[in-house]
Short mmCIF file of C-alpha atoms and ligand atoms in Angstrom, two decimals:
data_model
loop_
_atom_site.label_atom_id
_atom_site.label_comp_id
_atom_site.label_asym_id
_atom_site.label_seq_id
_atom_site.Cartn_x
_atom_site.Cartn_y
_atom_site.Cartn_z
CA MET A 198 -15.68 -4.81 4.54
CA SER A 199 -14.65 -1.45 3.09
CA ARG A 200 -15.67 2.18 3.44
CA VAL A 201 -17.05 2.83 -0.03
CA LEU A 202 -17.69 6.34 -1.31
CA LEU A 203 -20.08 6.08 -4.24
CA GLY A 204 -20.17 8.96 -6.72
CA ILE A 205 -23.19 9.21 -9.00
CA SER A 206 -23.21 11.39 -12.10
CA GLY A 207 -26.15 12.55 -14.17
CA GLY A 208 -27.19 9.88 -16.66
CA ILE A 209 -30.29 7.74 -16.94
CA ALA A 210 -28.43 4.78 -15.39
CA ALA A 211 -28.28 6.78 -12.14
CA TYR A 212 -31.60 5.18 -11.25
CA LYS A 213 -29.69 1.89 -10.74
CA ALA A 214 -27.54 3.49 -8.03
CA CYS A 215 -30.13 2.70 -5.33
CA GLU A 216 -29.81 -1.01 -6.04
CA LEU A 217 -26.01 -0.69 -6.13
CA VAL A 218 -26.02 0.93 -2.68
CA ARG A 219 -28.32 -1.84 -1.41
CA LEU A 220 -26.01 -4.58 -2.76
CA LEU A 221 -22.93 -2.94 -1.25
CA VAL A 222 -24.57 -2.50 2.16
CA ARG A 223 -25.84 -6.10 2.03
CA ALA A 224 -22.27 -7.26 1.31
CA GLY A 225 -21.21 -5.59 4.57
CA HIS A 226 -19.68 -2.34 3.28
CA GLU A 227 -20.20 1.08 4.77
CA VAL A 228 -21.44 3.33 1.98
CA ARG A 229 -21.62 7.10 1.66
CA VAL A 230 -22.99 8.72 -1.46
CA VAL A 231 -21.96 11.85 -3.34
CA ALA A 232 -24.21 12.75 -6.27
CA THR A 233 -23.94 15.56 -8.81
CA PRO A 234 -26.97 17.85 -8.98
CA HIS A 235 -27.79 16.35 -12.40
CA ALA A 236 -27.76 12.83 -10.96
CA LEU A 237 -30.47 13.90 -8.55
CA GLU A 238 -32.74 14.56 -11.55
CA PHE A 239 -32.76 10.78 -12.06
CA VAL A 240 -32.65 9.34 -8.55
CA SER A 241 -34.19 10.26 -5.23
CA PRO A 242 -31.83 11.64 -2.57
CA LEU A 243 -34.14 10.29 0.10
CA ALA A 244 -33.86 6.74 -1.27
CA LEU A 245 -30.05 6.94 -1.42
CA GLN A 246 -29.93 8.34 2.09
CA ALA A 247 -32.26 5.67 3.47
CA LEU A 248 -30.39 2.81 1.77
CA SER A 249 -26.88 4.00 2.71
CA GLY A 250 -27.86 5.11 6.21
CA HIS A 251 -25.83 8.31 5.74
CA PRO A 252 -26.75 11.80 4.60
CA LEU A 253 -26.45 12.24 0.85
CA ARG A 254 -23.88 14.84 -0.21
CA SER A 255 -24.25 16.88 -3.36
CA GLU A 256 -23.27 20.51 -2.78
CA LEU A 257 -19.68 21.65 -2.38
CA PHE A 258 -20.67 24.66 -0.32
CA SER A 259 -23.85 24.11 1.66
CA LEU A 260 -24.81 25.31 5.08
CA SER A 261 -28.08 23.46 5.02
CA GLU A 262 -26.80 19.93 4.60
CA GLU A 263 -27.16 18.00 7.85
CA ASP A 264 -23.77 16.37 7.66
CA ARG A 265 -21.10 19.09 7.65
CA ILE A 266 -18.28 16.63 7.01
CA SER A 267 -15.95 18.47 4.62
CA HIS A 268 -14.98 17.25 1.18
CA ILE A 269 -11.48 16.51 2.49
CA GLU A 270 -12.82 14.45 5.37
CA LEU A 271 -15.04 12.58 2.91
CA ALA A 272 -12.06 11.99 0.61
CA ASP A 273 -9.92 10.74 3.51
CA TRP A 274 -12.74 8.55 4.86
CA ALA A 275 -13.05 6.54 1.64
CA GLU A 276 -11.20 3.25 1.25
CA VAL A 277 -12.61 2.89 -2.26
CA PHE A 278 -14.04 5.66 -4.42
CA ALA A 279 -16.41 4.33 -7.08
CA VAL A 280 -18.24 6.37 -9.70
CA ALA A 281 -21.29 4.62 -11.15
CA PRO A 282 -22.63 5.65 -13.50
CA ALA A 283 -19.82 7.79 -14.89
CA THR A 284 -21.03 9.96 -17.76
CA ALA A 285 -18.80 11.10 -20.64
CA ASN A 286 -18.70 14.56 -19.07
CA LEU A 287 -17.62 13.20 -15.71
CA LEU A 288 -14.92 11.05 -17.32
CA ALA A 289 -13.58 14.14 -19.07
CA LYS A 290 -13.46 16.02 -15.77
CA LEU A 291 -11.77 13.15 -13.94
CA ALA A 292 -9.24 12.64 -16.73
CA ASN A 293 -8.35 16.35 -16.69
CA GLY A 294 -8.36 16.81 -12.93
CA LEU A 295 -11.19 19.36 -12.90
CA ALA A 296 -12.78 20.03 -9.53
CA ASP A 297 -15.87 22.17 -10.03
CA ASP A 298 -18.34 20.31 -7.81
CA LEU A 299 -18.30 18.11 -4.73
CA LEU A 300 -17.89 14.82 -6.61
CA THR A 301 -14.93 15.93 -8.73
CA THR A 302 -13.33 17.77 -5.80
CA VAL A 303 -13.46 14.63 -3.69
CA ALA A 304 -12.07 12.65 -6.65
CA LEU A 305 -9.04 14.93 -6.73
CA ALA A 306 -8.54 14.90 -2.97
CA THR A 307 -8.92 11.22 -2.23
CA GLN A 308 -6.08 8.73 -2.21
CA ALA A 309 -8.48 5.79 -2.35
CA PRO A 310 -8.42 3.53 -5.43
CA LEU A 311 -10.84 4.73 -8.08
CA VAL A 312 -13.39 2.43 -9.71
CA VAL A 313 -15.20 3.86 -12.74
CA ALA A 314 -18.30 2.35 -14.35
CA PRO A 315 -19.03 4.33 -17.54
CA ALA A 316 -22.55 4.56 -18.96
CA MET A 317 -23.59 6.66 -21.92
CA ASN A 318 -24.75 6.65 -25.54
CA VAL A 319 -22.68 4.34 -27.76
CA ASN A 320 -21.41 7.18 -29.98
CA MET A 321 -20.34 9.19 -26.95
CA PHE A 322 -18.53 6.12 -25.64
CA ASP A 323 -16.83 5.43 -28.98
CA HIS A 324 -15.81 9.08 -29.41
CA PRO A 325 -12.00 9.39 -29.41
CA ALA A 326 -12.20 12.00 -26.65
CA THR A 327 -13.98 9.58 -24.34
CA GLN A 328 -11.65 6.73 -25.27
CA GLU A 329 -8.62 8.94 -24.59
CA ASN A 330 -10.08 9.96 -21.23
CA LEU A 331 -10.63 6.31 -20.29
CA GLU A 332 -7.10 5.46 -21.37
CA ARG A 333 -5.68 8.28 -19.25
CA LEU A 334 -7.68 7.20 -16.22
CA ALA A 335 -6.64 3.57 -16.66
CA LYS A 336 -2.98 4.60 -16.99
CA ARG A 337 -3.30 6.39 -13.66
CA GLY A 338 -4.55 3.18 -12.10
CA ALA A 339 -8.32 3.66 -12.21
CA ARG A 340 -10.19 0.35 -12.47
CA LEU A 341 -12.61 0.54 -15.34
CA VAL A 342 -15.61 -1.74 -15.18
CA GLY A 343 -17.83 -1.93 -18.25
CA PRO A 344 -19.64 -0.60 -20.05
CA GLY A 345 -21.86 -3.48 -21.08
CA THR A 346 -23.18 -3.89 -24.60
CA GLY A 347 -26.84 -4.02 -25.67
CA GLU A 348 -29.90 -1.88 -26.12
CA LEU A 349 -29.41 1.58 -24.62
CA ALA A 350 -31.98 3.87 -23.04
CA CYS A 351 -31.38 6.38 -25.86
CA GLY A 352 -32.61 3.85 -28.45
CA TRP A 353 -29.18 2.97 -29.87
CA THR A 354 -27.62 -0.46 -29.52
CA GLY A 355 -23.96 -0.97 -28.63
CA ALA A 356 -21.44 -0.38 -25.85
CA GLY A 357 -22.66 2.08 -23.22
CA ARG A 358 -24.89 0.25 -20.77
CA LEU A 359 -24.01 0.42 -17.11
CA VAL A 360 -22.38 -2.97 -16.54
CA ASP A 361 -24.09 -5.56 -14.25
CA LEU A 362 -24.20 -4.26 -10.71
CA GLU A 363 -22.57 -7.48 -9.44
CA ALA A 364 -19.56 -6.70 -11.65
CA ILE A 365 -19.32 -3.23 -10.11
CA VAL A 366 -19.55 -4.65 -6.60
CA GLY A 367 -16.81 -7.16 -7.55
CA ALA A 368 -14.55 -4.40 -8.89
CA ILE A 369 -15.12 -2.32 -5.74
CA GLU A 370 -14.30 -5.28 -3.52
CA ARG A 371 -11.15 -6.05 -5.45
CA ALA A 372 -10.10 -2.41 -5.26
CA GLY A 373 -10.67 -2.49 -1.50
CA SER A 374 -8.49 -5.54 -1.05
CA SER A 375 -5.88 -4.80 -3.64
CA ASP A 376 -3.19 -6.69 -1.81
CA ASP A 377 -4.63 -10.13 -2.39
CA LEU A 378 -1.66 -11.23 -4.53
CA ARG A 379 0.99 -9.99 -2.11
CA GLY A 380 3.59 -12.70 -1.54
CA GLU A 381 2.94 -14.27 -4.95
CA VAL A 382 5.45 -14.16 -7.81
CA VAL A 383 3.56 -14.13 -11.11
CA LEU A 384 5.42 -15.21 -14.26
CA LEU A 385 3.66 -14.16 -17.46
CA SER A 386 4.25 -14.54 -21.17
CA ALA A 387 2.70 -12.06 -23.60
CA GLY A 388 2.65 -11.08 -27.25
CA PRO A 389 3.80 -12.97 -30.33
CA THR A 390 7.17 -14.49 -31.09
CA ALA A 391 9.03 -13.53 -34.26
CA GLU A 392 10.99 -16.27 -36.01
CA PRO A 393 13.67 -14.99 -38.40
CA ILE A 394 13.67 -15.94 -42.09
CA ASP A 395 16.64 -13.72 -42.90
CA PRO A 396 18.08 -10.61 -41.18
CA VAL A 397 15.04 -8.48 -42.12
CA ARG A 398 12.05 -10.85 -42.36
CA VAL A 399 10.23 -12.80 -39.66
CA LEU A 400 7.34 -15.25 -39.21
CA THR A 401 5.00 -13.83 -36.60
CA ASN A 402 1.31 -13.37 -35.73
CA ARG A 403 -1.19 -10.65 -34.79
CA SER A 404 -0.85 -10.80 -30.99
CA SER A 405 -0.49 -7.26 -29.63
CA GLY A 406 0.44 -8.27 -26.08
CA ARG A 407 -2.56 -6.40 -24.64
CA MET A 408 -3.98 -9.43 -22.84
CA GLY A 409 -0.70 -10.38 -21.20
CA PHE A 410 0.18 -6.79 -20.31
CA ALA A 411 -3.27 -6.32 -18.74
CA LEU A 412 -2.60 -9.40 -16.61
CA ALA A 413 0.82 -8.03 -15.63
CA GLU A 414 -0.62 -4.64 -14.69
CA ALA A 415 -3.46 -6.17 -12.65
CA ALA A 416 -1.19 -8.65 -10.86
CA ALA A 417 1.29 -5.89 -9.92
CA ARG A 418 -1.50 -3.63 -8.73
CA ARG A 419 -2.76 -6.45 -6.55
CA GLY A 420 0.60 -6.72 -4.82
CA ALA A 421 2.35 -9.53 -6.73
CA GLU A 422 5.95 -9.50 -7.86
CA VAL A 423 5.60 -9.79 -11.64
CA VAL A 424 8.01 -11.09 -14.29
CA LEU A 425 6.69 -10.45 -17.77
CA VAL A 426 8.36 -12.23 -20.68
CA ALA A 427 7.26 -10.22 -23.70
CA GLY A 428 7.56 -10.93 -27.39
CA PRO A 429 8.04 -7.99 -29.77
CA VAL A 430 5.15 -5.62 -28.92
CA ALA A 431 4.68 -1.88 -28.57
CA GLN A 432 3.12 -1.92 -25.08
CA PRO A 433 4.47 0.26 -22.26
CA THR A 434 5.77 -1.65 -19.25
CA PRO A 435 3.23 -1.51 -16.40
CA ALA A 436 4.45 0.08 -13.15
CA GLY A 437 6.39 -2.26 -10.90
CA VAL A 438 6.72 -5.03 -13.49
CA GLU A 439 10.04 -6.71 -14.36
CA ARG A 440 10.03 -7.09 -18.14
CA VAL A 441 12.18 -9.45 -20.20
CA ASP A 442 12.00 -8.76 -23.95
CA VAL A 443 12.45 -11.69 -26.31
CA GLU A 444 12.01 -12.30 -30.04
CA THR A 445 11.87 -16.02 -30.75
CA ALA A 446 10.13 -18.98 -29.13
CA ARG A 447 13.49 -20.34 -28.01
CA GLU A 448 14.38 -17.04 -26.33
CA MET A 449 10.94 -17.04 -24.70
CA GLN A 450 11.52 -20.58 -23.48
CA ASP A 451 14.88 -19.64 -21.94
CA ALA A 452 13.45 -16.55 -20.22
CA VAL A 453 10.40 -18.43 -18.89
CA LEU A 454 12.37 -21.42 -17.60
CA GLY A 455 14.97 -19.06 -16.11
CA SER A 456 12.32 -17.44 -13.90
CA LEU A 457 10.12 -20.46 -13.23
CA GLU A 458 11.78 -21.52 -10.00
CA ARG A 459 10.93 -18.30 -8.17
CA ALA A 460 7.39 -18.11 -9.55
CA THR A 461 4.33 -19.23 -7.61
CA ILE A 462 1.87 -18.55 -10.45
CA ALA A 463 2.62 -18.89 -14.18
CA ILE A 464 0.23 -17.63 -16.87
CA PHE A 465 0.95 -18.03 -20.58
CA SER A 466 -1.00 -15.71 -22.84
CA ALA A 467 1.73 -15.46 -25.49
CA ALA A 468 0.94 -16.60 -29.00
CA VAL A 469 4.09 -18.62 -29.51
CA ALA A 470 4.97 -19.59 -33.07
CA ASP A 471 4.59 -23.35 -33.36
CA TYR A 472 7.28 -23.49 -36.05
CA SER A 473 10.44 -21.61 -36.92
CA VAL A 474 12.58 -21.55 -40.05
CA GLU A 475 15.12 -24.35 -39.93
CA ARG A 476 17.97 -22.35 -41.43
CA PRO A 477 17.49 -18.58 -41.40
CA THR A 478 19.91 -17.03 -43.88
CA ALA A 479 22.69 -14.74 -42.66
CA SER A 480 22.17 -12.31 -45.53
CA LYS A 481 18.95 -10.90 -46.98
CA LEU A 482 17.17 -13.22 -49.44
CA LYS A 483 17.24 -11.65 -52.88
CA ARG A 484 14.01 -11.33 -54.86
CA GLU A 485 15.83 -11.94 -58.15
CA SER A 486 17.48 -15.17 -57.04
CA SER A 487 14.48 -17.44 -57.76
CA GLU A 488 10.83 -17.48 -58.93
CA SER A 489 9.62 -19.29 -55.82
CA LEU A 490 10.88 -19.83 -52.32
CA THR A 491 10.38 -22.82 -50.03
CA LEU A 492 11.00 -22.41 -46.33
CA ARG A 493 11.56 -25.53 -44.30
CA LEU A 494 10.00 -25.15 -40.86
CA VAL A 495 10.83 -27.08 -37.72
CA ARG A 496 8.68 -27.41 -34.63
CA ASN A 497 9.37 -25.00 -31.77
CA PRO A 498 9.61 -26.15 -28.16
CA ASP A 499 6.34 -26.40 -26.22
CA ILE A 500 7.10 -23.89 -23.46
CA LEU A 501 3.97 -24.63 -21.45
CA GLY A 502 4.69 -28.36 -21.70
CA GLN A 503 8.21 -27.84 -20.31
CA VAL A 504 6.87 -25.71 -17.48
CA ILE A 505 4.46 -28.48 -16.51
CA GLU A 506 7.33 -31.00 -16.48
CA ARG A 507 9.47 -28.80 -14.21
CA ARG A 508 6.92 -27.20 -11.96
CA ARG A 509 7.21 -27.33 -8.18
CA GLY A 510 3.84 -26.27 -6.76
CA GLN A 511 3.22 -23.38 -9.16
CA THR A 512 -0.35 -22.75 -10.32
CA VAL A 513 -0.07 -22.95 -14.11
CA VAL A 514 -2.54 -21.32 -16.49
CA GLY A 515 -2.48 -21.72 -20.26
CA PHE A 516 -4.46 -19.90 -22.91
CA ALA A 517 -6.26 -21.57 -25.80
CA ALA A 518 -6.77 -19.66 -29.03
CA GLU A 519 -9.63 -21.52 -30.70
CA THR A 520 -11.72 -20.98 -33.80
CA GLU A 521 -14.36 -23.68 -33.16
CA ASP A 522 -15.79 -25.87 -30.35
CA LEU A 523 -14.29 -23.48 -27.79
CA LEU A 524 -15.11 -25.39 -24.61
CA ALA A 525 -14.46 -28.91 -25.92
CA ASN A 526 -11.11 -27.92 -27.44
CA ALA A 527 -10.14 -25.96 -24.34
CA ARG A 528 -10.86 -28.92 -22.09
CA ALA A 529 -8.89 -31.25 -24.37
CA LYS A 530 -5.97 -28.79 -24.31
CA LEU A 531 -6.16 -28.53 -20.51
CA GLU A 532 -5.96 -32.31 -20.20
CA ARG A 533 -3.23 -32.67 -22.80
CA LYS A 534 -1.07 -29.91 -21.36
CA GLY A 535 -1.79 -30.72 -17.69
CA CYS A 536 -2.26 -27.15 -16.46
CA ASP A 537 -4.61 -26.04 -13.67
CA LEU A 538 -6.70 -23.69 -15.79
CA ILE A 539 -7.08 -22.89 -19.47
CA VAL A 540 -8.36 -19.51 -20.59
CA ALA A 541 -10.14 -20.08 -23.89
CA ASN A 542 -10.92 -17.34 -26.37
CA ASP A 543 -12.53 -17.50 -29.79
CA VAL A 544 -9.95 -16.00 -32.12
CA SER A 545 -12.21 -16.28 -35.19
CA ARG A 546 -14.06 -13.18 -33.91
CA SER A 547 -12.78 -9.76 -34.84
CA ASP A 548 -14.23 -7.98 -31.77
CA ILE A 549 -12.25 -10.03 -29.23
CA GLY A 550 -8.97 -11.94 -29.05
CA PHE A 551 -6.05 -10.82 -31.20
CA ASP A 552 -5.06 -7.16 -31.38
CA VAL A 553 -8.23 -5.56 -29.94
CA SER A 554 -8.87 -4.02 -26.53
CA GLU A 555 -11.61 -6.45 -25.45
CA ASN A 556 -11.82 -10.15 -24.86
CA GLU A 557 -14.45 -12.72 -23.95
CA VAL A 558 -13.17 -15.90 -22.35
CA ALA A 559 -14.12 -19.14 -20.69
CA ILE A 560 -11.85 -20.03 -17.78
CA VAL A 561 -11.87 -23.80 -17.79
CA GLY A 562 -10.84 -26.00 -14.86
CA PRO A 563 -10.41 -29.79 -14.80
CA ALA A 564 -13.96 -30.73 -13.72
CA PRO A 565 -16.84 -30.27 -16.20
CA GLU A 566 -18.63 -27.81 -13.90
CA GLN A 567 -15.49 -25.68 -13.47
CA VAL A 568 -16.14 -23.20 -16.25
CA VAL A 569 -16.29 -19.47 -15.55
CA GLU A 570 -17.60 -17.53 -18.53
CA VAL A 571 -16.42 -13.92 -18.71
CA PRO A 572 -18.56 -11.98 -21.19
CA ARG A 573 -17.00 -9.44 -23.56
CA ARG A 574 -15.12 -6.88 -21.43
CA SER A 575 -11.98 -4.81 -21.60
CA LYS A 576 -8.85 -6.94 -21.33
CA ARG A 577 -8.17 -5.18 -18.03
CA GLU A 578 -11.39 -6.56 -16.55
CA VAL A 579 -10.86 -9.98 -18.07
CA ALA A 580 -7.41 -9.98 -16.47
CA GLU A 581 -8.94 -9.23 -13.06
CA ARG A 582 -11.38 -12.14 -13.45
CA ILE A 583 -8.60 -14.52 -14.46
CA LEU A 584 -6.57 -13.52 -11.40
CA ASP A 585 -9.65 -13.91 -9.16
CA ARG A 586 -10.04 -17.45 -10.49
CA VAL A 587 -6.34 -18.23 -10.07
CA LEU A 588 -6.56 -17.13 -6.44
CA GLU A 589 -9.61 -19.34 -5.88
CA VAL A 590 -7.68 -22.31 -7.26
CA ARG A 591 -4.64 -21.54 -5.08
CA ARG A 592 -6.82 -21.21 -2.01
CA GLY A 593 -8.52 -24.50 -2.82
O1 PMT B 640 -1.95 -10.28 -27.45
P1 PMT B 640 -3.38 -9.87 -27.73
O2 PMT B 640 -3.53 -9.09 -29.01
O3 PMT B 640 -4.01 -9.18 -26.54
O4 PMT B 640 -4.23 -11.22 -27.96
C1 PMT B 640 -4.44 -12.12 -26.93
C2 PMT B 640 -4.34 -13.57 -27.41
C3 PMT B 640 -5.45 -13.84 -28.40
C4 PMT B 640 -2.99 -13.84 -28.07
C5 PMT B 640 -4.48 -14.47 -26.13
O5 PMT B 640 -5.73 -14.20 -25.53
C6 PMT B 640 -4.35 -15.93 -26.44
O6 PMT B 640 -5.27 -16.62 -26.85
N1 PMT B 640 -3.11 -16.47 -26.26
C7 PMT B 640 -2.76 -17.87 -26.60
C8 PMT B 640 -2.44 -17.96 -28.06
C9 PMT B 640 -1.97 -19.34 -28.45
O7 PMT B 640 -0.93 -19.46 -28.98
O8 PMT B 640 -2.80 -20.33 -28.13
P2 PMT B 640 -2.49 -21.89 -28.47
O9 PMT B 640 -3.82 -22.52 -28.31
O10 PMT B 640 -1.79 -22.05 -29.76
O11 PMT B 640 -1.50 -22.33 -27.32
C10 PMT B 640 -1.90 -22.92 -26.11
C11 PMT B 640 -1.00 -22.53 -24.97
O12 PMT B 640 0.30 -23.07 -25.17
C12 PMT B 640 -0.82 -21.03 -24.78
O13 PMT B 640 -0.81 -20.76 -23.40
C13 PMT B 640 0.54 -20.76 -25.42
O14 PMT B 640 1.20 -19.63 -24.79
C14 PMT B 640 1.28 -22.05 -25.13
N2 PMT B 640 2.30 -22.42 -26.11
C15 PMT B 640 1.99 -22.56 -27.43
C16 PMT B 640 2.97 -22.95 -28.34
C17 PMT B 640 4.28 -23.20 -27.88
N3 PMT B 640 5.22 -23.56 -28.72
N4 PMT B 640 4.55 -23.07 -26.57
C18 PMT B 640 3.61 -22.70 -25.67
O15 PMT B 640 3.87 -22.58 -24.48
#
């Protein structure tokens, strides 16, 4: 149970806040609500007050409000501060540290983890300013949940719906118990490998490392010690993460096996090249030297397979990059490789998978009913769901 301070900003989705308060209270949390004056155009203060069991706060300076608890006391009281819905305007204020009303003042004063559930018109969401604001908030550790995709109240279709309330409750609960991976050592692989052809050319793939880095960031935030073996990517190292940079599959293998013994959880999201060039040349291949060029490739080591052979009690999670029959192929891979879970994603789609900020996955366990489908979400959220599932497996 956590003390949840719920901030509501002024968008049409504010009407869903009553149900969100009800779900949080039903889950055993103590909830206080701060709403912007615009939010109260969409939702009744009386309803929020009745459902939370606490006076609703909206004004920064008000003598008339029954509960005189100051904004600092409110900020200190919160164990989790969640803003749902968060409008584009509110995101801009939060990202820039503005404090011109009670909600934003509390946001600046509180030390509680921040959960943000954006909801707005799709074009406002896609606007670079909004995306930059979200990026800034995420970099500061805010947990972004949603938005969902679909038909919007404004008539447009796309990203901008307030995400399912259950997902918001889940994000709030995770934020309130952010130490659930303390004591675990999480070994991760991320990004592509690059196999040299000559000193300047490589065989590689489109993996950006985003998925693996999101896992590393989430695991570290949740208290784990994290070792991240990263192929050549341009991602910043998440706070508190030990990063080992590698180029080739063989280097990745050495780094992974070198850290396996101390790991308790191992997750492999890297897109490892299955083949490398048998004899990379020491000097640059010359264009003039021949009309055609044949490269002889040899199979790379199966890193995941070697981990399975050497594991001592670690929970091992593989990824499956599939282009057809997602679930059937993922299950076959899980059985063939012998890991505890396989995270399957459809890499034939351009909106998820390789080199984009969102993913949609099925987390497949050994039994047919053990499939958790995670709909299209930011890789940060997908990472949280994967870690939730890993913890469930570890706790039996
Ligand atoms: O990096 P992003 O741009 O964010 O993209 C994320 C992703 C699409 C790369 C990621 O979500 C993903 O699907 N990663 C796995 C890609 C892959 O190589 O899948 P696979 O089905 O070929 O391999 C199965 C598993 O075996 C993977 O866990 C892989 O890391 C591992 N493997 C593969 C080959 C090899 N030689 N050794 C391995 O350990």
